[in-house]
Coordinates of C-alpha atoms in Angstrom, one line a residue:
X1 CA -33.5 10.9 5.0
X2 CA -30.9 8.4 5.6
X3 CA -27.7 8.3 3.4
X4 CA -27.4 5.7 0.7
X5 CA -24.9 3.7 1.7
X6 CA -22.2 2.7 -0.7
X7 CA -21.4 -1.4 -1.1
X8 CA -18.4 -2.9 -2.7
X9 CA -19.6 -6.3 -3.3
X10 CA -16.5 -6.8 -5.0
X11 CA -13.8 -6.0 -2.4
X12 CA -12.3 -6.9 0.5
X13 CA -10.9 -4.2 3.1
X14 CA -8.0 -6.0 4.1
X15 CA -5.8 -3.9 7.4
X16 CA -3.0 -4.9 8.7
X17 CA -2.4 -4.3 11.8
X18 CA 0.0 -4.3 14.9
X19 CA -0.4 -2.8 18.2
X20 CA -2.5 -0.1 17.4
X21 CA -5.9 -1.2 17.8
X22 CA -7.2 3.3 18.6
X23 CA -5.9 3.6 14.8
X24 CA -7.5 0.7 13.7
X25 CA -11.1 1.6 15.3
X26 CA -10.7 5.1 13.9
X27 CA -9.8 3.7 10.3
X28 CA -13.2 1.3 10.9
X29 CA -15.2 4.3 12.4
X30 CA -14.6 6.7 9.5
X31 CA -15.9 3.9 6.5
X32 CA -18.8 3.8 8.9
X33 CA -19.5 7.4 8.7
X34 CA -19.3 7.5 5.4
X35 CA -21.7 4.5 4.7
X36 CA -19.2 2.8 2.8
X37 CA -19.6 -0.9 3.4
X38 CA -17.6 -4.2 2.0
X39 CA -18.3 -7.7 1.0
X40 CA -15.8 -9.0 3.4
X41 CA -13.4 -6.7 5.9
X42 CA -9.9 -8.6 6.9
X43 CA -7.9 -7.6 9.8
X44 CA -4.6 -9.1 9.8
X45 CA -2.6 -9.2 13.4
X46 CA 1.1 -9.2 13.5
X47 CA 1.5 -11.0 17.2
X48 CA -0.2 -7.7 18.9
X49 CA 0.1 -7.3 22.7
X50 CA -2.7 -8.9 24.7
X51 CA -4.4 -5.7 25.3
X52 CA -4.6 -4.5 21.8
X53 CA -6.1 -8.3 21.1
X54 CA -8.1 -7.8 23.4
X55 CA -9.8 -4.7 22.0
X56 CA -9.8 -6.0 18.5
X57 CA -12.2 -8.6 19.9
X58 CA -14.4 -5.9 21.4
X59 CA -14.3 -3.8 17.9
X60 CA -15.8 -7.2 16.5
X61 CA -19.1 -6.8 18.0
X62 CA -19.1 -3.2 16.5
X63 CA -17.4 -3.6 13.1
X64 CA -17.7 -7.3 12.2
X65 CA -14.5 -8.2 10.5
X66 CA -12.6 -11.6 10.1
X67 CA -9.5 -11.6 12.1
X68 CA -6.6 -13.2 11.4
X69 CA -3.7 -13.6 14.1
X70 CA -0.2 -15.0 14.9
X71 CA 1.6 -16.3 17.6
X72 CA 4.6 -14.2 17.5
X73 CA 5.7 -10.8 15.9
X74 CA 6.7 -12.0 12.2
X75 CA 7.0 -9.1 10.1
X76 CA 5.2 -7.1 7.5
X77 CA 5.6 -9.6 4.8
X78 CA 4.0 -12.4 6.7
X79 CA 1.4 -9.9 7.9
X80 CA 0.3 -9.2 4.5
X81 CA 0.5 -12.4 3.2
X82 CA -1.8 -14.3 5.8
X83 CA -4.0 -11.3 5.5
X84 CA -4.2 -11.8 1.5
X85 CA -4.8 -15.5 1.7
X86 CA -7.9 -14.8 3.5
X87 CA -9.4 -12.7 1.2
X88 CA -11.8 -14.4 -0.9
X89 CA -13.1 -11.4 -3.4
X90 CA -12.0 -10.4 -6.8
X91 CA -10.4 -6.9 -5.6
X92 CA -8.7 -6.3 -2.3
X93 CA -8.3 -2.7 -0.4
X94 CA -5.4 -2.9 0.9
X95 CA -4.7 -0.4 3.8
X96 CA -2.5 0.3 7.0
X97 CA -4.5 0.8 10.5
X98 CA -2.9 4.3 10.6
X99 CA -4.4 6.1 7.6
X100 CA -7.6 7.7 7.5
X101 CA -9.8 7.9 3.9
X102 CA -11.5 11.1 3.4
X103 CA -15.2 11.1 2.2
X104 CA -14.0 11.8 -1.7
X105 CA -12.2 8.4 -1.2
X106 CA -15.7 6.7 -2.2
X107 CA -16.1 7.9 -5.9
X108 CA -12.6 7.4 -6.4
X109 CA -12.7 4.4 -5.1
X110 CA -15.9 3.4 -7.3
X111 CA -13.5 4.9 -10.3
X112 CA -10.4 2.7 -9.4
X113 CA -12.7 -0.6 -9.6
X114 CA -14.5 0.9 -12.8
X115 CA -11.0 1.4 -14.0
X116 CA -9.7 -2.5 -13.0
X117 CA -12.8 -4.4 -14.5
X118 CA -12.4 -2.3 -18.0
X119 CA -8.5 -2.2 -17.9
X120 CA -7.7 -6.0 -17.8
X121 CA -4.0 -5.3 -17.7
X122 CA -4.4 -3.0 -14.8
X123 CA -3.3 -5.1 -11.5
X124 CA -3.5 -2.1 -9.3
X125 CA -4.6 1.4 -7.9
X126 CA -2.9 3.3 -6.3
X127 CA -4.4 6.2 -3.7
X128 CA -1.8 7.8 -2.0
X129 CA 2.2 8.7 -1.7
X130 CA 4.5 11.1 -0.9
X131 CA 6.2 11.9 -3.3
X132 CA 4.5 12.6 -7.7
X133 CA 5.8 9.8 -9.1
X134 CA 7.8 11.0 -12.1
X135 CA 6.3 9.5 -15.3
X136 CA 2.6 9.6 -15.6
X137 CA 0.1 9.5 -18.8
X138 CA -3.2 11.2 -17.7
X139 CA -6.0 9.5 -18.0
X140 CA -9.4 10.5 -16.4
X141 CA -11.2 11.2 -13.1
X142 CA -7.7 12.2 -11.6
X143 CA -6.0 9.2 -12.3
X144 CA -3.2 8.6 -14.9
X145 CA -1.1 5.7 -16.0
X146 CA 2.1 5.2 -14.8
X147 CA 4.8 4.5 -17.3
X148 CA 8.4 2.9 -16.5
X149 CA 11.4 2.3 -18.6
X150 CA 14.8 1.1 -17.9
X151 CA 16.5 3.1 -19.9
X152 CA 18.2 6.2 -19.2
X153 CA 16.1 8.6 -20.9
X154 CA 13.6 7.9 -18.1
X155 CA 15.8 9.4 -16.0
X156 CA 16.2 9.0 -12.0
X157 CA 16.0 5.9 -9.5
X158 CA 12.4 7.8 -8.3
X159 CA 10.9 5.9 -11.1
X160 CA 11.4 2.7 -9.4
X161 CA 8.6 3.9 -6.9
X162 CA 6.0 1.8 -9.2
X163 CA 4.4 -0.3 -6.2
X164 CA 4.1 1.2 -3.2
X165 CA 2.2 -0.6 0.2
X166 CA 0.7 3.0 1.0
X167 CA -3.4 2.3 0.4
X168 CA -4.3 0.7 -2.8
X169 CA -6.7 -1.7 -4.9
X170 CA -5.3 -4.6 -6.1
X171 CA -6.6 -7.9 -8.2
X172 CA -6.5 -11.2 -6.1
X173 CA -4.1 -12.7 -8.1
X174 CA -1.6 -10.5 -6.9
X175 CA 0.4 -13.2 -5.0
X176 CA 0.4 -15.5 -7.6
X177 CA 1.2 -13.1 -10.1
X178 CA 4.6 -11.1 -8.5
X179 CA 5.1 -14.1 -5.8
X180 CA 4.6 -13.6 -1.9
X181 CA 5.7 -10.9 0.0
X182 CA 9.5 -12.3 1.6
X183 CA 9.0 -12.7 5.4
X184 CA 11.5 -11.7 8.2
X185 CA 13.0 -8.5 6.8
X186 CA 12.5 -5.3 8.2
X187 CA 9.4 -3.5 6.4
X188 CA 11.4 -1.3 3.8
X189 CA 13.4 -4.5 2.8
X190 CA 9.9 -6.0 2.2
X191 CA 8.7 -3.2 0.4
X192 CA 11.5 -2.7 -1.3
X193 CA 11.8 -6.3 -2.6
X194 CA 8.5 -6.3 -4.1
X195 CA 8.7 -3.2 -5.4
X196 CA 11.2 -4.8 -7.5
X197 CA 9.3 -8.5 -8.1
X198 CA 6.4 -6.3 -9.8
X199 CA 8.5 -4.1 -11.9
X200 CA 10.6 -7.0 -13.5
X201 CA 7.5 -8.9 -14.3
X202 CA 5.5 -5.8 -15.7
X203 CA 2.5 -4.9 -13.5
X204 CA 0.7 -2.1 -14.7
X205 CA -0.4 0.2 -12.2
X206 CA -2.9 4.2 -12.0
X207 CA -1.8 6.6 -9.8
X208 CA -4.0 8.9 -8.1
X209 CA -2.7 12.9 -9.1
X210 CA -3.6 14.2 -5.8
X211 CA -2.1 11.8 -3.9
X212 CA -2.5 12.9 -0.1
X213 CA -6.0 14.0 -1.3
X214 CA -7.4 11.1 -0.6
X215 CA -6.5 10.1 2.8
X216 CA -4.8 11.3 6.0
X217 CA -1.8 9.1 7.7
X218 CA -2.2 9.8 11.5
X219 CA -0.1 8.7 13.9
X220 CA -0.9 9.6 17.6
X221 CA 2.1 9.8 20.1
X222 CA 0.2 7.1 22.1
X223 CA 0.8 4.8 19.1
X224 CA 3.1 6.1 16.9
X225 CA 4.4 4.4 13.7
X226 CA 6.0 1.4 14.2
X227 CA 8.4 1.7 11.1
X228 CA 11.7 2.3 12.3
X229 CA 14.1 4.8 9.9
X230 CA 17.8 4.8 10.2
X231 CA 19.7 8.1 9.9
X232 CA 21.1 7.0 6.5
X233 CA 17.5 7.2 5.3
X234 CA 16.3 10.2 7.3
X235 CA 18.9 12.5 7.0
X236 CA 18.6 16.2 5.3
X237 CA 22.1 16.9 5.6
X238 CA 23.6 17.6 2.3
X239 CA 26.5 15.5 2.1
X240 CA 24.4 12.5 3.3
X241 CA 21.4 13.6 0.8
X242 CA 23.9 13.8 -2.0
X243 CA 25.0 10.1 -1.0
X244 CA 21.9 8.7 -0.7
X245 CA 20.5 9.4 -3.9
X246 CA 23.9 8.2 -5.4
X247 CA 23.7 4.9 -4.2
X248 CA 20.0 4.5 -4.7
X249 CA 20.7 5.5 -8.0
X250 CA 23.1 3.1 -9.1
X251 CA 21.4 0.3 -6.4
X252 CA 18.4 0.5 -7.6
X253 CA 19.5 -0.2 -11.6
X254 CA 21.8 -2.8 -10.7
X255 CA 19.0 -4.8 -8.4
X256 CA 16.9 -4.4 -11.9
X257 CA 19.0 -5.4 -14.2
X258 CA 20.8 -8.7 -12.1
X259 CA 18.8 -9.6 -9.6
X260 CA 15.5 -11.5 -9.2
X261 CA 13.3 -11.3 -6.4
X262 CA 10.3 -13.8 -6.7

């Protein structure tokens, strides 16, 4: 008896993607496995090299998927912008090429939607991190709210971790809603920047509990990450630790408080 296979008519899996077209067929492989299926799958290209294009059109014939490409290298932001702008469903699953969903990721996926068409406030899920972000109200199914505040009894700049681009489902408004993702930074600036956008205009977001429950992030040394960490953020040793956190603490409030970022 073959496996019911499990359709999000609702969804788009929108990947973005960049030189790693082995990640990308593995991320494409394992939904297929499962027999969990999409209305509409988006792969978004980031100016790959020709070979990597090249095998993306060979994945076609095997995963159909709508692919979406650039001239030139332009950065995460306009990555996931283009990439959104395609997507023409209510809900979009966003997720890098280099993670890889494990089979509990379908019921949890079915509860995240469950949880967005009930929860009208909710803009989105969120399925993995690593790090527990720091103020959470359980709810159900392994999910919980997050909850922020600015004030100090909510202590710590960890608590500015609200969005996140790790794998998550999000409305299709999202662009309109906490404005487009700012193109040519580096990817942690990007992140970083709308990180702040939807804090300061109040998204509301669930958090998975287990958070590396649901998928793996695999990166192979013949295509490694492609995020590129300075020793100011990689650092363990203590004084440069004790630093760090220092000035994210006090950056982060500060960027809160005076600054604007879409």
């Amino acid at each position: 008896m073959m496996p019911i296979t499990q359709t999000f008519e609702e969804v788009t899996l929108l990947i973005t993607h960049y030189n790693r077209s082995n990640s990308l067929e593995r991320l494409l492989r394992t939904f297929k496995q499962q027999n969990c299926s999409f209305q509409d799958i988006v792969v978004s290209d980031d100016g790959s090299k020709t070979a990597h294009l090249d095998k993306l059109k060979e994945l076609q014939v095997v995963y159909p998927f709508r692919l979406i490409t650039t001239d030139k290298n332009q950065g995460l932001g306009n990555n996931i912008n283009k990439g959104q702008d395609a997507v023409k469903t209510p809900y979009t699953l966003y997720i890098q090429e280099d993670f890889v969903p494990k089979p509990i990721f379908i019921n949890t996926l079915r509860n995240a939607l469950g949880f967005m068409e009930e929860k009208n406030e909710l803009d989105m899920v969120r399925f993995y991190a690593y790090f527990k972000y720091p103020y959470l109200k359980p709810l159900k199914n392994g999910f919980s709210e997050m909850l922020f505040s600015p004030w100090p009894w909510y202590w710590g700049y960890q608590k500015f971790y609200y969005y996140s681009d790790h794998p998550h489902l999000r409305r299709n408004n999202f662009l309109e809603k906490f404005g487009r993702y700012p193109e040519g930074l580096k990817g942690d600036v990007t992140e970083y920047r709308m990180m702040m956008s939807f804090i300061q205009k109040k998204g509301k977001a669930l958090f998975y509990e287990d958070f590396q429950g649901l998928f793996d992030q695999e990166n192979s040394f013949a295509e490694p990450s492609t995020m590129k960490r300075n020793y100011w953020r990689e650092s363990e040793q203590p004084l440069v630790t004790a630093a760090r956190h220092l000035y994210r603490h006090l950056r982060f409030n500060l960027d809160f408080h005076f600054s604007r970022f879409a």
